[in-house]
Amino acid sequence: EVQLVESGGGLVQPGGSLRLSCAASGFTFSSYAMTWVRQAPGKGLEWVSAISGSGGSTYYADSVKGRFTISRDSSKNTLYLQMNSLRAEDTAVYHCAKNIVVVPAAAVDYWGQGTLVTVSS
Amino acid sequence: EIVMTQSPATLSVSPGERATLSCRASQSIRSNLAWYQQKPGQAPRLLIYGASTRATGIPARFSGSGSGTEFTLTISSLQSEDFALYYCQQYNNWPPWTFGQGTKVEIK
């Protein structure tokens, strides 16, 4: 059974940093691209970042480029999102998701429940 | 950036009736479109990818169609568990992958 469990969210002040983690199980982690999608309270889905199965290619939304870094550790079956220079508009539930193929240009077929990031003073 | 527009914003349907949801892309995305269902407090669930391929475990009452810029998700006979939010997403021109704003299917 595929499982994705996010952690690392919380309350942080504007300008601060957080690192989100997503522990994956139930599939061959390195064979699939992974994606972060966020959802602000009461709002729709927003794609944030994606990484290829090998980790060699990464992609970012313009709204987070230069502030967020996606990475993965296949030895730990874990996906990360390092978030720096956080802003109030980054407040959202962050979901990690598994792509259906090794490259990110595809749908995502499994999602984690998400971790809430609140940016506020 | 490709803009995805879903209509209607809210669809009121009686159980057992058919629901038809639309999604339009601002430029051609071929068949690189997915549909997701989201219930309150839950993560989204993949229903359809490649515009018309049902994901694993998705009931046959869900079907997707379209290509280019116009897409449709049809739920042939609404069950109580189908009342939810539905999003379309394109993954043809990337980054960024973009989502529609969602269609809420509510009980009439």
XYZ file of C-alpha atoms in Angstrom:
229
model
C 0.000 0.000 0.000
C 1.369 3.390 -0.985
C 1.717 5.756 1.941
C 2.947 9.343 2.012
C 3.294 11.025 5.393
C 4.281 14.669 5.628
C 5.820 16.354 8.648
C 7.620 19.542 9.566
C 4.846 22.084 9.309
C 4.087 24.643 11.961
C 3.931 28.302 12.842
C 6.805 30.435 11.613
C 7.390 34.179 11.458
C 7.661 36.012 8.143
C 11.191 35.655 6.826
C 11.696 32.391 8.650
C 12.453 28.899 7.404
C 10.962 25.425 7.622
C 11.874 22.069 6.152
C 9.051 19.750 5.238
C 9.578 16.009 4.941
C 7.497 13.354 3.240
C 8.133 9.729 4.185
C 7.183 7.400 1.356
C 6.478 3.683 1.470
C 4.794 0.971 -0.563
C 6.532 1.688 -3.872
C 10.006 1.947 -5.409
C 10.731 5.544 -4.471
C 13.417 6.273 -7.052
C 11.203 5.091 -9.917
C 8.766 7.966 -9.625
C 8.846 11.725 -9.771
C 7.466 13.499 -6.728
C 5.558 16.722 -6.360
C 4.556 19.263 -3.712
C 1.133 20.887 -4.003
C -0.257 23.399 -1.546
C -3.721 24.566 -0.631
C -4.285 27.838 1.180
C -7.181 27.817 3.659
C -10.457 27.703 1.751
C -8.683 27.944 -1.598
C -7.862 25.689 -4.515
C -4.822 23.591 -5.347
C -1.529 25.215 -6.320
C 1.421 23.289 -7.727
C 4.629 24.240 -5.906
C 7.520 22.064 -7.024
C 8.462 18.743 -8.587
C 11.515 16.522 -8.821
C 12.383 13.690 -11.182
C 12.872 10.140 -9.976
C 16.650 10.467 -10.064
C 16.568 13.840 -8.365
C 18.532 15.325 -11.237
C 15.776 17.637 -12.435
C 13.820 20.043 -10.305
C 11.019 22.468 -11.098
C 9.442 25.358 -9.210
C 6.476 27.662 -9.400
C 7.504 31.269 -9.966
C 5.963 32.180 -6.615
C 8.539 30.071 -4.729
C 11.542 30.050 -7.069
C 14.694 31.126 -5.301
C 13.138 30.587 -1.866
C 12.154 26.893 -1.848
C 14.340 23.875 -2.625
C 13.012 20.406 -3.351
C 15.187 17.357 -2.805
C 14.914 13.641 -2.214
C 16.906 10.956 -0.422
C 16.329 7.533 -1.933
C 18.233 5.828 0.889
C 15.574 7.122 3.279
C 12.615 7.098 0.858
C 11.997 10.696 1.816
C 11.085 13.847 -0.081
C 11.944 17.280 1.274
C 10.947 20.861 0.758
C 13.249 23.479 2.257
C 11.338 26.723 2.574
C 13.217 29.962 3.231
C 12.170 33.610 3.362
C 8.634 32.583 4.128
C 5.801 35.013 3.500
C 2.233 35.229 4.748
C 1.012 34.069 1.341
C 2.876 30.781 1.796
C 0.378 29.821 4.497
C -1.221 26.586 3.320
C -1.503 22.864 3.752
C 1.398 21.318 1.859
C 0.776 17.923 0.276
C 3.412 15.675 -1.168
C 2.283 13.521 -4.059
C 3.650 10.674 -6.136
C 3.702 11.081 -9.910
C 2.530 8.189 -12.024
C 5.849 7.989 -13.916
C 9.524 8.778 -13.359
C 9.300 12.214 -14.973
C 7.243 15.031 -13.477
C 5.209 15.696 -16.622
C 2.352 13.510 -15.486
C -0.559 13.270 -13.118
C -0.085 12.358 -9.469
C -1.814 9.238 -8.215
C -1.195 9.268 -4.454
C -1.287 12.166 -2.060
C -0.335 12.624 1.558
C -2.764 14.159 4.018
C -0.637 17.287 4.182
C 1.107 19.403 6.781
C -0.023 22.905 7.702
C 2.400 25.787 7.385
C 1.311 29.053 8.972
C 3.395 32.160 8.378
C 2.447 34.850 10.839
C 3.968 37.195 13.371
C 1.273 29.822 -18.190
C -1.775 27.824 -19.198
C -4.969 28.919 -17.477
C -7.504 26.217 -16.668
C -11.119 27.337 -16.330
C -13.741 25.062 -14.834
C -17.491 25.450 -15.127
C -19.819 25.671 -13.435
C -18.420 26.736 -10.086
C -21.219 24.823 -8.355
C -23.360 22.023 -9.756
C -26.525 20.993 -7.931
C -27.528 17.438 -8.788
C -29.916 14.887 -7.330
C -28.601 11.446 -6.393
C -28.868 9.096 -9.336
C -28.673 11.869 -11.896
C -25.858 12.557 -14.325
C -23.311 15.274 -13.641
C -21.260 16.932 -16.358
C -18.281 19.082 -15.397
C -16.300 21.155 -17.883
C -12.689 22.249 -18.004
C -11.199 24.550 -20.612
C -7.512 25.223 -21.251
C -6.253 28.578 -22.511
C -4.266 26.748 -25.201
C -4.000 23.202 -26.442
C -2.804 20.663 -23.896
C -3.427 17.649 -26.136
C -4.708 14.944 -23.760
C -2.451 15.829 -20.850
C -5.229 16.442 -18.370
C -6.141 14.909 -15.029
C -9.229 15.117 -12.842
C -9.126 14.940 -9.036
C -11.813 14.632 -6.398
C -11.422 16.257 -3.000
C -13.671 15.884 0.027
C -13.510 18.212 3.054
C -10.496 17.531 5.216
C -9.101 14.954 2.810
C -6.309 14.858 0.272
C -7.282 14.925 -3.396
C -7.805 11.611 -5.188
C -6.864 10.970 -8.804
C -9.885 10.027 -10.908
C -8.792 10.396 -14.517
C -5.480 10.974 -16.323
C -4.647 11.266 -19.978
C -8.063 12.971 -20.271
C -9.941 9.654 -20.370
C -8.083 6.896 -18.490
C -9.612 5.963 -15.150
C -7.138 5.622 -12.306
C -6.860 2.398 -10.358
C -9.964 1.625 -8.343
C -12.121 4.395 -9.800
C -15.694 3.281 -10.523
C -16.869 3.076 -14.112
C -19.493 5.779 -13.493
C -16.651 8.299 -13.796
C -15.575 9.047 -17.346
C -13.439 11.696 -18.968
C -13.375 12.993 -22.501
C -11.919 15.730 -24.648
C -8.617 16.853 -26.084
C -6.976 20.092 -27.072
C -8.710 22.771 -25.029
C -12.103 21.335 -24.060
C -12.567 18.554 -21.525
C -15.457 16.953 -19.682
C -15.792 14.811 -16.584
C -19.048 12.888 -16.458
C -20.451 11.084 -13.453
C -23.157 8.900 -14.908
C -25.275 8.305 -11.799
C -24.324 10.309 -8.746
C -23.861 8.410 -5.516
C -23.855 10.036 -2.097
C -20.078 9.685 -1.845
C -19.581 11.649 -5.086
C -20.637 14.991 -3.641
C -17.303 16.759 -3.445
C -14.972 19.251 -5.111
C -13.500 18.361 -8.485
C -10.352 19.855 -10.000
C -8.826 19.531 -13.429
C -5.062 19.849 -13.922
C -2.908 20.171 -17.014
C 0.575 18.706 -17.254
C 1.328 19.421 -20.903
C 3.070 22.798 -20.759
C 5.244 22.801 -17.682
C 6.310 24.212 -15.425
C 3.994 25.231 -13.986
C 1.435 22.496 -13.837
C -1.856 24.356 -13.369
C -5.168 23.500 -11.787
C -8.641 24.762 -12.461
C -10.400 26.610 -9.665
C -12.671 23.656 -8.958
C -16.306 22.646 -9.351
C -18.338 21.822 -6.281
C -20.905 19.089 -6.820
C -23.640 19.479 -4.225
C -26.868 17.714 -3.429
C -29.901 19.282 -5.056
